[in-house]
Amino acid sequence: GNSVTQMEGPVTLSEEAFLTINCTYTATGYPSLFWYVQYPGEGLQLLLKATKADDKGSNKGFEATYRKETTSFHLEKGSVQVSDSAVYFCALASGSARQLTFGSGTQLTVLP
Amino acid sequence: DAGITQSPRHKVTETGTPVTLRCHQTENHRYMYWYRQDPGHGLRLIHYSYGVKDTDKGEVSDGYSVSRSKTEDFLLTLESATSSQTSVYFCAISESVSLAGSNEQFFGPGTRLTVL
């Protein structure tokens, strides 16, 4: 079956540090890949997405590249801010209704 | 923001009682989903719907049923709540699905359910 494995947290960084959150996946067919972000007390928001191999998704300074050869979709940001503190979820969409399979989430805390 | 509301937002109930959670959308999206969020598990799919009266099971469907009699409403029912169903429940919607498309899902604000 499908699965998503995320780097375990929590991750604590200082402001302006470089961020990498690793994500690898197992899936049949041609999944789409996503990063969602959840701020405290809120629902999930789509951060970025990629629908085919070698696509790069980007938003708000975050980037991730769909690497089919390594089955990975690592999230990166060059300079994090305190406002980036949240839980980040990697996910893939597959199946007839493109159901999402999520990783376990990575808690990021950015200190001033 | 996508027009998705969930009700109630918080509920405390006792083991063995029935509970119904409601998801309401104003986007006229075809697909609707129920997930539960638990520490260490991310979100897991309970049930989903691909149209009025068309539903199917997800990864963790045992103990849950759903109904969709109108495009805008998707109900999740716990027939006899158990403590293991204490969780945060999220509804999501999607306009369309395809291999080539982005298949973006939009999430509601969540319902925190506690079963004592």
XYZ file of C-alpha atoms in Angstrom:
228
model
C 0.000 0.000 0.000
C 0.891 3.668 -0.018
C 2.931 5.222 2.731
C 4.754 8.428 3.562
C 7.706 8.620 5.918
C 8.684 11.966 7.364
C 11.644 13.100 9.352
C 10.777 12.892 13.008
C 10.561 16.031 15.034
C 10.429 18.204 16.833
C 12.800 20.490 14.966
C 14.003 23.668 16.632
C 15.878 26.308 14.651
C 17.007 29.860 15.128
C 15.549 32.559 12.928
C 17.250 32.778 9.486
C 18.529 29.195 9.683
C 18.209 26.777 6.773
C 15.405 24.242 6.990
C 15.175 20.742 5.549
C 12.386 18.309 6.392
C 12.855 14.955 4.732
C 9.979 13.060 3.155
C 10.056 9.770 1.285
C 7.149 7.824 -0.082
C 5.998 4.439 -1.336
C 3.209 4.386 -3.876
C 1.911 2.600 -6.924
C 1.161 4.499 -10.068
C 1.735 8.224 -10.383
C 0.978 10.024 -7.154
C 0.822 13.765 -6.713
C 2.851 15.050 -3.775
C 2.002 17.777 -1.302
C 3.237 19.637 1.712
C 0.568 20.882 4.091
C 1.104 23.192 7.062
C -0.938 23.328 10.249
C -0.676 26.356 12.510
C -1.697 25.960 16.158
C -5.428 25.426 16.589
C -6.135 25.498 12.862
C -6.873 23.117 10.022
C -4.395 22.153 7.326
C -3.417 24.514 4.546
C -1.752 23.518 1.321
C 1.790 24.860 1.243
C 2.998 23.504 -2.103
C 2.483 20.650 -4.525
C 4.032 18.748 -7.416
C 2.183 16.496 -9.809
C 4.938 14.750 -11.761
C 8.571 13.751 -11.551
C 11.094 16.621 -11.479
C 8.392 19.197 -10.795
C 9.355 21.771 -8.178
C 6.662 23.183 -5.952
C 7.283 26.499 -4.240
C 5.427 28.941 -2.037
C 6.317 31.508 0.638
C 10.036 30.730 0.258
C 9.518 26.988 0.709
C 10.501 24.560 -2.047
C 10.277 20.835 -2.703
C 11.237 18.787 -5.769
C 9.473 15.571 -6.802
C 12.306 13.030 -7.134
C 10.991 9.796 -8.563
C 14.393 8.076 -8.588
C 14.761 8.499 -4.826
C 11.004 8.579 -4.084
C 11.494 11.772 -2.122
C 9.898 15.190 -1.718
C 12.053 17.039 0.811
C 10.894 20.445 2.038
C 13.454 23.273 2.175
C 13.570 26.920 3.081
C 16.662 29.069 3.005
C 15.851 31.358 5.928
C 13.104 30.490 8.394
C 11.112 32.999 10.385
C 9.384 32.765 13.745
C 6.071 32.803 11.875
C 7.008 29.524 10.170
C 6.565 27.682 13.469
C 3.939 25.024 12.736
C 3.463 21.346 11.997
C 4.362 20.292 8.459
C 2.825 17.260 6.763
C 4.027 15.521 3.648
C 1.278 13.735 1.706
C 0.604 11.881 -1.510
C -2.603 11.594 -3.499
C -3.509 8.370 -5.232
C -6.429 6.058 -5.856
C -9.658 6.595 -7.728
C -10.676 9.526 -5.502
C -7.116 10.781 -5.064
C -7.236 10.107 -1.371
C -4.423 11.607 0.636
C -1.941 9.519 2.581
C -0.110 11.595 5.173
C 3.184 11.371 6.955
C 3.145 11.673 10.733
C 3.993 15.371 10.711
C 7.045 17.360 11.812
C 6.746 20.041 14.461
C 8.926 23.058 13.646
C 9.727 25.723 16.209
C 11.697 28.793 15.161
C 13.255 30.842 17.932
C 13.989 34.579 17.619
C -10.605 30.459 1.945
C -12.715 27.518 0.833
C -16.166 27.588 2.424
C -16.031 24.591 4.727
C -17.569 24.513 8.169
C -17.652 21.729 10.698
C -20.036 21.325 13.585
C -19.754 20.995 16.435
C -16.224 22.315 16.904
C -15.850 20.636 20.270
C -17.750 17.762 21.813
C -17.417 15.674 24.941
C -19.467 12.515 25.115
C -19.617 9.237 26.975
C -18.692 5.758 25.811
C -21.550 4.011 24.063
C -23.413 7.104 22.931
C -23.996 7.924 19.252
C -22.287 10.986 17.822
C -22.751 12.739 14.491
C -20.331 15.271 13.088
C -21.333 17.508 10.236
C -19.298 18.952 7.397
C -20.892 21.642 5.263
C -19.401 23.183 2.113
C -20.471 26.088 -0.028
C -18.062 25.342 -2.913
C -20.212 22.745 -4.714
C -17.190 20.412 -4.782
C -17.864 16.834 -5.741
C -15.467 15.023 -3.434
C -15.596 15.094 0.357
C -13.421 13.308 2.908
C -13.298 12.622 6.631
C -9.927 12.250 8.378
C -8.904 11.794 11.955
C -5.725 13.281 13.397
C -3.855 11.557 16.187
C -0.360 12.186 17.571
C 2.260 10.188 15.703
C -0.143 9.179 12.939
C -0.662 12.325 10.947
C -4.108 12.287 9.367
C -5.790 9.043 8.399
C -8.713 8.699 6.019
C -11.942 7.368 7.529
C -14.431 7.587 4.645
C -14.837 9.601 1.504
C -17.583 10.506 -0.935
C -17.410 10.972 -4.688
C -20.957 12.220 -5.084
C -24.396 12.300 -3.510
C -25.088 8.902 -1.955
C -21.726 7.599 -3.233
C -19.301 6.809 -0.438
C -16.432 4.449 0.227
C -14.240 3.309 3.099
C -10.839 4.652 3.945
C -7.976 3.282 5.988
C -9.654 3.452 9.424
C -13.382 3.035 8.761
C -14.290 0.536 11.506
C -16.777 2.022 13.956
C -17.732 4.874 11.612
C -20.446 5.399 9.027
C -21.133 8.303 6.691
C -23.949 9.730 4.666
C -24.212 12.290 1.917
C -27.750 13.135 0.896
C -26.846 16.567 -0.513
C -23.773 17.840 -2.303
C -23.027 20.315 0.470
C -23.288 18.039 3.513
C -21.213 15.045 4.579
C -22.070 13.475 7.928
C -19.819 11.245 10.002
C -21.526 9.033 12.590
C -20.038 7.093 15.447
C -22.814 4.612 16.229
C -21.450 3.806 19.682
C -18.512 5.977 20.632
C -15.439 4.435 22.249
C -12.471 6.066 23.979
C -10.244 5.072 21.045
C -12.297 7.460 18.896
C -11.137 10.451 20.918
C -9.443 12.502 18.231
C -9.572 15.608 16.100
C -11.700 15.095 13.013
C -11.135 17.013 9.797
C -13.344 17.269 6.785
C -11.856 18.041 3.376
C -13.229 18.781 -0.075
C -11.888 18.528 -3.589
C -13.391 19.791 -6.820
C -12.072 17.089 -9.110
C -9.573 14.296 -9.257
C -7.379 13.155 -12.128
C -3.988 11.681 -12.697
C -2.796 14.860 -14.319
C -4.377 17.364 -11.972
C -3.209 18.713 -8.660
C -6.136 17.185 -6.764
C -5.867 19.793 -4.068
C -7.935 19.174 -0.974
C -9.194 22.016 1.212
C -9.630 21.344 4.899
C -12.174 22.463 7.451
C -11.252 23.811 10.894
C -11.671 20.466 12.660
C -13.825 19.009 15.431
C -12.244 17.979 18.703
C -14.092 14.949 20.073
C -13.479 13.531 23.519
C -15.061 10.219 24.498
C -14.994 9.592 28.238
